[in-house]
Amino acid sequence: MLGPATSRNLVITRAGANSLHERWLNPSGGRDFDLLVASFVSGDPGPDTRPGIFHIHVPGSKIQGWKVTLAQHSDFIEQYDFVALIDDDIDTNATDLSRLFAMGQEYGFNIFQPSLTWDSFCTYAGTIQNPFFRFRCVNYIEMMAPFFSRTALKHVAPLFEYGWESGIDLIWGSVLPPEFRRFAIIDAIPIRHTRPVGVLKEANGFVGRTYESDIMASLAHFGMTWPSLVASSGLTRNGRWVGKMGVSLRSGALLALPFYSPGQGALRRSFDHIRHQFFRNPKYSEDARHILARDVVTRSGNK
């Protein structure tokens, strides 16, 4: 038993030797969350006397480690109203993480994420901070730093059982019933992603496979096409709600991104996101939750 919660919010990280999670605990007075460090490297960190800080050892790849953590410590996790699964190469602090939890509760989001700073490594330009907005209501939240309500986490947890190391974040919006699809990227509170995507791919289980092969396998299983990241609405910095076209017109801010963003392909990613935002609609698969429910029953029967 890990112990009683000291907050209604929980951060979990799969931590390696170079994890940045200690930065997330400062300033200590700004922390309104507990932290569960699920280390995938050997070695005993020793007792941690700080309240609300818990340590476990969960060897293996990233997603399989999430699966084990969620399954074996479900009673502990059930204590919390919101749970965030944050990669260990995220640079942020206790105040901003606490503000993210507070915004999720205030606006009733079920899955949400912080935006990324303009000097972050990123996969999708749409996750980069848009300076015009407090947040954008979107159809896709990526796996780097997702925040879940307790209800949403219960719906998506079975997706970790399939064995795919990428792609399930493209599915989890669809496995929630329509009334729970309140997803957002929080532009007002960015974090910094400090490592290139895929730098630890072997440690994350990509031996003899690729990110793309797992993505294609997950989409094929659920009969889905790739859902482009599209915002249906957003709340601007000055407190004005705008619809899809209002977000689209303000997405041109990302054209400055190539001058700030590390890595290759920033210009192409920016144009792709702007094009998708203008011309595509948020997409979900209404069959996904039924397929998942069927698979859960099948797994239970095979045990």
Tab-separated table of C-alpha atoms in Angstrom, residues 32-286:
chain	number	residue	atom	x	y	z
A	32	ASP	CA	-1.362	20.925	-5.058
A	33	PHE	CA	-0.726	17.357	-6.236
A	34	ASP	CA	0.898	14.127	-5.129
A	35	LEU	CA	3.663	12.506	-7.170
A	36	LEU	CA	4.087	8.796	-7.906
A	37	VAL	CA	7.513	8.025	-9.383
A	38	ALA	CA	7.352	4.702	-11.243
A	39	SER	CA	11.051	4.219	-11.954
A	40	PHE	CA	12.126	1.907	-14.770
A	41	VAL	CA	15.796	1.824	-13.689
A	42	SER	CA	17.145	-0.468	-10.987
A	43	GLY	CA	18.156	0.832	-7.589
A	44	ASP	CA	16.372	1.794	-4.411
A	45	PRO	CA	15.927	5.565	-4.067
A	46	GLY	CA	15.533	5.138	-0.322
A	47	PRO	CA	12.728	6.467	1.840
A	48	ASP	CA	11.164	9.775	0.863
A	49	THR	CA	9.863	11.649	3.877
A	50	ARG	CA	8.189	14.404	1.896
A	51	PRO	CA	4.398	14.218	2.119
A	52	GLY	CA	2.608	13.051	-0.991
A	53	ILE	CA	5.728	11.663	-2.740
A	54	PHE	CA	5.653	7.929	-3.526
A	55	HIS	CA	8.164	5.638	-5.245
A	56	ILE	CA	7.767	2.274	-6.966
A	57	HIS	CA	9.961	0.251	-9.324
A	58	VAL	CA	8.281	-0.768	-12.586
A	59	PRO	CA	10.805	-2.118	-15.119
A	60	GLY	CA	10.023	-2.345	-18.797
A	61	SER	CA	8.866	-0.070	-21.590
A	62	LYS	CA	6.886	3.126	-21.195
A	63	ILE	CA	3.363	1.991	-22.055
A	64	GLN	CA	3.684	-1.418	-20.470
A	65	GLY	CA	4.901	0.356	-17.350
A	66	TRP	CA	1.795	2.536	-17.391
A	67	LYS	CA	-0.306	-0.609	-17.750
A	68	VAL	CA	1.319	-2.262	-14.726
A	69	THR	CA	1.120	0.891	-12.623
A	70	LEU	CA	-2.556	1.517	-13.380
A	71	ALA	CA	-3.489	-2.131	-12.794
A	72	GLN	CA	-1.466	-2.927	-9.700
A	73	HIS	CA	-2.107	0.361	-7.907
A	74	SER	CA	-5.696	1.015	-8.944
A	75	ASP	CA	-6.909	1.361	-5.333
A	76	PHE	CA	-4.265	4.014	-4.667
A	77	ILE	CA	-5.034	5.904	-7.893
A	78	GLU	CA	-8.773	5.746	-7.187
A	79	GLN	CA	-8.237	8.259	-4.354
A	80	TYR	CA	-7.673	11.075	-6.870
A	81	ASP	CA	-10.063	13.224	-8.906
A	82	PHE	CA	-7.470	13.955	-11.621
A	83	VAL	CA	-4.398	11.992	-12.724
A	84	ALA	CA	-1.634	13.192	-15.070
A	85	LEU	CA	0.782	10.814	-16.833
A	86	ILE	CA	3.845	12.935	-17.573
A	87	ASP	CA	7.035	11.951	-19.415
A	88	ASP	CA	10.186	12.387	-17.372
A	89	ASP	CA	11.804	14.804	-19.872
A	90	ILE	CA	9.223	17.536	-19.275
A	91	ASP	CA	10.525	20.752	-17.722
A	92	THR	CA	7.902	22.464	-15.563
A	93	ASN	CA	7.250	23.362	-11.926
A	94	ALA	CA	4.827	22.768	-9.068
A	95	THR	CA	2.916	26.013	-9.544
A	96	ASP	CA	2.143	25.414	-13.214
A	97	LEU	CA	1.168	21.775	-12.717
A	98	SER	CA	-1.171	22.795	-9.905
A	99	ARG	CA	-2.699	25.507	-12.109
A	100	LEU	CA	-3.306	22.923	-14.832
A	101	PHE	CA	-5.222	20.691	-12.448
A	102	ALA	CA	-7.246	23.704	-11.293
A	103	MET	CA	-8.155	24.701	-14.864
A	104	GLY	CA	-9.211	21.167	-15.681
A	105	GLN	CA	-11.556	21.169	-12.718
A	106	GLU	CA	-12.850	24.702	-13.360
A	107	TYR	CA	-13.807	24.047	-16.976
A	108	GLY	CA	-14.847	20.417	-16.610
A	109	PHE	CA	-12.254	18.954	-18.972
A	110	ASN	CA	-11.975	15.164	-19.023
A	111	ILE	CA	-8.693	14.874	-20.935
A	112	PHE	CA	-6.413	17.875	-21.349
A	113	GLN	CA	-2.776	18.829	-21.680
A	114	PRO	CA	-0.519	21.834	-21.347
A	115	SER	CA	0.706	23.402	-24.539
A	116	LEU	CA	4.409	23.215	-25.404
A	117	THR	CA	6.817	26.137	-25.315
A	118	TRP	CA	8.158	27.346	-28.633
A	119	ASP	CA	11.609	25.930	-27.846
A	120	SER	CA	10.206	22.425	-27.262
A	121	PHE	CA	10.715	19.339	-29.353
A	122	CYS	CA	7.303	18.438	-30.707
A	123	THR	CA	5.471	16.058	-33.021
A	124	TYR	CA	2.383	18.169	-33.775
A	125	ALA	CA	2.507	21.918	-34.294
A	126	GLY	CA	-1.020	22.142	-32.907
A	127	THR	CA	0.302	21.297	-29.432
A	128	ILE	CA	2.616	24.337	-29.435
A	129	GLN	CA	1.422	27.304	-27.397
A	130	ASN	CA	-0.851	29.629	-29.353
A	131	PRO	CA	-0.370	33.072	-27.752
A	132	PHE	CA	-3.911	34.170	-28.663
A	133	PHE	CA	-5.625	31.634	-26.382
A	134	ARG	CA	-6.132	30.531	-22.809
A	135	PHE	CA	-7.115	27.141	-24.170
A	136	ARG	CA	-8.425	25.439	-27.300
A	137	CYS	CA	-11.073	22.702	-27.216
A	138	VAL	CA	-9.645	19.905	-29.373
A	139	ASN	CA	-10.341	16.313	-30.417
A	140	TYR	CA	-6.860	14.920	-29.681
A	141	ILE	CA	-4.578	14.912	-26.629
A	142	GLU	CA	-1.157	13.353	-27.095
A	143	MET	CA	0.570	10.938	-24.758
A	144	MET	CA	3.409	13.199	-23.601
A	145	ALA	CA	1.587	14.854	-20.672
A	146	PRO	CA	-2.120	13.988	-20.625
A	147	PHE	CA	-4.317	14.907	-17.645
A	148	PHE	CA	-7.371	12.714	-16.997
A	149	SER	CA	-10.435	13.051	-14.850
A	150	ARG	CA	-11.119	9.919	-12.818
A	151	THR	CA	-13.966	9.020	-15.188
A	152	ALA	CA	-11.856	9.460	-18.320
A	153	LEU	CA	-8.977	7.396	-16.927
A	154	LYS	CA	-11.329	4.486	-16.210
A	155	HIS	CA	-12.492	4.573	-19.831
A	156	VAL	CA	-9.011	4.706	-21.382
A	157	ALA	CA	-7.073	2.421	-18.993
A	158	PRO	CA	-7.952	-0.777	-20.946
A	159	LEU	CA	-6.175	0.672	-24.003
A	160	PHE	CA	-2.844	0.137	-22.233
A	161	GLU	CA	-3.492	-3.629	-22.287
A	162	TYR	CA	-3.029	-4.075	-26.052
A	163	GLY	CA	0.777	-3.935	-26.026
A	164	TRP	CA	1.131	-1.043	-28.459
A	165	GLU	CA	3.741	1.529	-27.481
A	166	SER	CA	2.234	4.303	-29.603
A	167	GLY	CA	-1.120	5.101	-31.144
A	168	ILE	CA	-3.483	4.677	-28.212
A	169	ASP	CA	-3.638	8.443	-27.732
A	170	LEU	CA	-5.256	8.590	-31.184
A	171	ILE	CA	-7.925	6.219	-29.887
A	172	TRP	CA	-8.747	7.422	-26.379
A	173	GLY	CA	-10.874	10.380	-27.390
A	174	SER	CA	-13.191	8.002	-29.233
A	175	VAL	CA	-13.590	5.482	-26.411
A	176	LEU	CA	-15.212	8.119	-24.213
A	177	PRO	CA	-18.952	8.589	-24.711
A	178	PRO	CA	-19.798	11.830	-26.554
A	179	GLU	CA	-21.007	13.564	-23.380
A	180	PHE	CA	-17.515	13.165	-21.844
A	181	ARG	CA	-15.570	14.515	-24.828
A	182	ARG	CA	-14.368	17.720	-23.256
A	183	PHE	CA	-10.710	17.889	-24.287
A	184	ALA	CA	-8.414	20.913	-24.321
A	185	ILE	CA	-4.888	22.154	-24.903
A	186	ILE	CA	-4.073	24.756	-22.258
A	187	ASP	CA	-2.210	27.584	-24.003
A	188	ALA	CA	-2.041	29.725	-20.868
A	189	ILE	CA	0.280	27.200	-19.155
A	190	PRO	CA	3.022	25.790	-21.407
A	191	ILE	CA	5.650	23.187	-20.518
A	192	ARG	CA	8.963	22.462	-22.241
A	193	HIS	CA	9.708	19.114	-23.881
A	194	THR	CA	13.479	18.810	-23.612
A	195	ARG	CA	14.345	15.729	-25.718
A	196	PRO	CA	13.726	14.863	-29.371
A	197	VAL	CA	10.798	12.528	-29.892
A	198	GLY	CA	11.980	8.924	-30.159
A	199	VAL	CA	15.385	9.371	-28.538
A	200	LEU	CA	14.620	6.495	-26.118
A	201	LYS	CA	12.731	4.326	-28.579
A	202	GLU	CA	14.583	1.095	-27.699
A	203	ALA	CA	13.922	1.578	-23.982
A	204	ASN	CA	10.279	2.177	-24.887
A	205	GLY	CA	9.950	-1.186	-26.604
A	206	PHE	CA	10.641	-0.268	-30.234
A	207	VAL	CA	12.883	-3.173	-31.200
A	208	GLY	CA	11.939	-4.682	-34.542
A	209	ARG	CA	8.988	-2.298	-34.771
A	210	THR	CA	8.368	1.423	-35.293
A	211	TYR	CA	6.141	4.143	-33.908
A	212	GLU	CA	4.274	4.089	-37.193
A	213	SER	CA	3.680	0.323	-37.197
A	214	ASP	CA	2.096	0.457	-33.739
A	215	ILE	CA	0.004	3.465	-34.751
A	216	MET	CA	-1.233	1.709	-37.873
A	217	ALA	CA	-1.990	-1.463	-35.889
A	218	SER	CA	-4.040	0.426	-33.301
A	219	LEU	CA	-5.980	2.420	-35.893
A	220	ALA	CA	-6.676	-0.716	-37.945
A	221	HIS	CA	-7.926	-2.623	-34.904
A	222	PHE	CA	-10.459	0.094	-34.147
A	223	GLY	CA	-11.343	0.722	-37.790
A	224	MET	CA	-10.166	4.316	-37.622
A	225	THR	CA	-8.308	6.744	-39.836
A	226	TRP	CA	-5.792	9.150	-38.347
A	227	PRO	CA	-7.753	11.899	-36.533
A	228	SER	CA	-6.113	15.230	-37.270
A	229	LEU	CA	-5.715	17.574	-34.311
A	230	VAL	CA	-8.462	20.159	-34.815
A	231	ALA	CA	-9.877	22.730	-32.395
A	232	SER	CA	-13.636	23.211	-32.465
A	233	SER	CA	-13.505	26.357	-30.303
A	234	GLY	CA	-11.288	28.273	-27.933
A	235	LEU	CA	-11.186	30.857	-25.169
A	236	THR	CA	-8.981	33.795	-26.104
A	237	ARG	CA	-6.601	35.595	-23.778
A	238	ASN	CA	-9.109	38.419	-23.368
A	239	GLY	CA	-11.902	36.007	-22.390
A	240	ARG	CA	-13.756	35.785	-25.697
A	241	TRP	CA	-15.129	32.452	-26.950
A	242	VAL	CA	-14.502	31.821	-30.658
A	243	GLY	CA	-15.554	28.916	-32.857
A	244	LYS	CA	-13.585	26.782	-35.272
A	245	MET	CA	-13.096	29.571	-37.796
A	246	GLY	CA	-11.972	31.971	-35.075
A	247	VAL	CA	-9.339	29.455	-33.975
A	248	SER	CA	-8.333	28.867	-37.604
A	249	LEU	CA	-7.770	32.560	-38.268
A	250	ARG	CA	-5.518	32.778	-35.204
A	251	SER	CA	-3.537	29.625	-36.020
A	252	GLY	CA	-1.277	31.623	-38.310
A	253	ALA	CA	0.659	32.624	-35.186
A	254	LEU	CA	2.506	29.316	-35.574
A	255	LEU	CA	4.157	30.485	-38.796
A	256	ALA	CA	6.822	32.076	-36.589
A	257	LEU	CA	7.500	28.660	-35.043
A	258	PRO	CA	10.360	27.619	-37.379
A	259	PHE	CA	12.452	30.434	-36.007
A	260	TYR	CA	12.163	29.104	-32.443
A	261	SER	CA	11.486	25.359	-32.585
A	262	PRO	CA	14.308	22.806	-32.387
A	263	GLY	CA	14.412	19.826	-34.712
A	264	GLN	CA	13.532	19.443	-38.361
A	265	GLY	CA	10.287	19.966	-40.231
A	266	ALA	CA	8.790	22.729	-38.102
A	267	LEU	CA	7.654	24.745	-41.115
A	268	ARG	CA	5.925	21.739	-42.699
A	269	ARG	CA	4.252	20.807	-39.399
A	270	SER	CA	2.997	24.369	-38.964
A	271	PHE	CA	1.476	24.505	-42.455
A	272	ASP	CA	-0.065	21.046	-41.994
A	273	HIS	CA	-1.718	22.081	-38.750
A	274	ILE	CA	-3.060	25.352	-40.174
A	275	ARG	CA	-4.438	23.514	-43.220
A	276	HIS	CA	-6.099	20.865	-41.057
A	277	GLN	CA	-7.526	23.483	-38.716
A	278	PHE	CA	-9.156	25.331	-41.613
A	279	PHE	CA	-10.398	22.422	-43.696
A	280	ARG	CA	-10.924	19.390	-41.445
A	281	ASN	CA	-13.447	18.723	-38.719
A	282	PRO	CA	-12.899	17.013	-35.360
A	283	LYS	CA	-13.280	13.293	-35.975
A	284	TYR	CA	-14.210	10.426	-33.667
A	285	SER	CA	-15.051	6.770	-34.197
A	286	GLU	CA	-18.344	5.874	-32.574
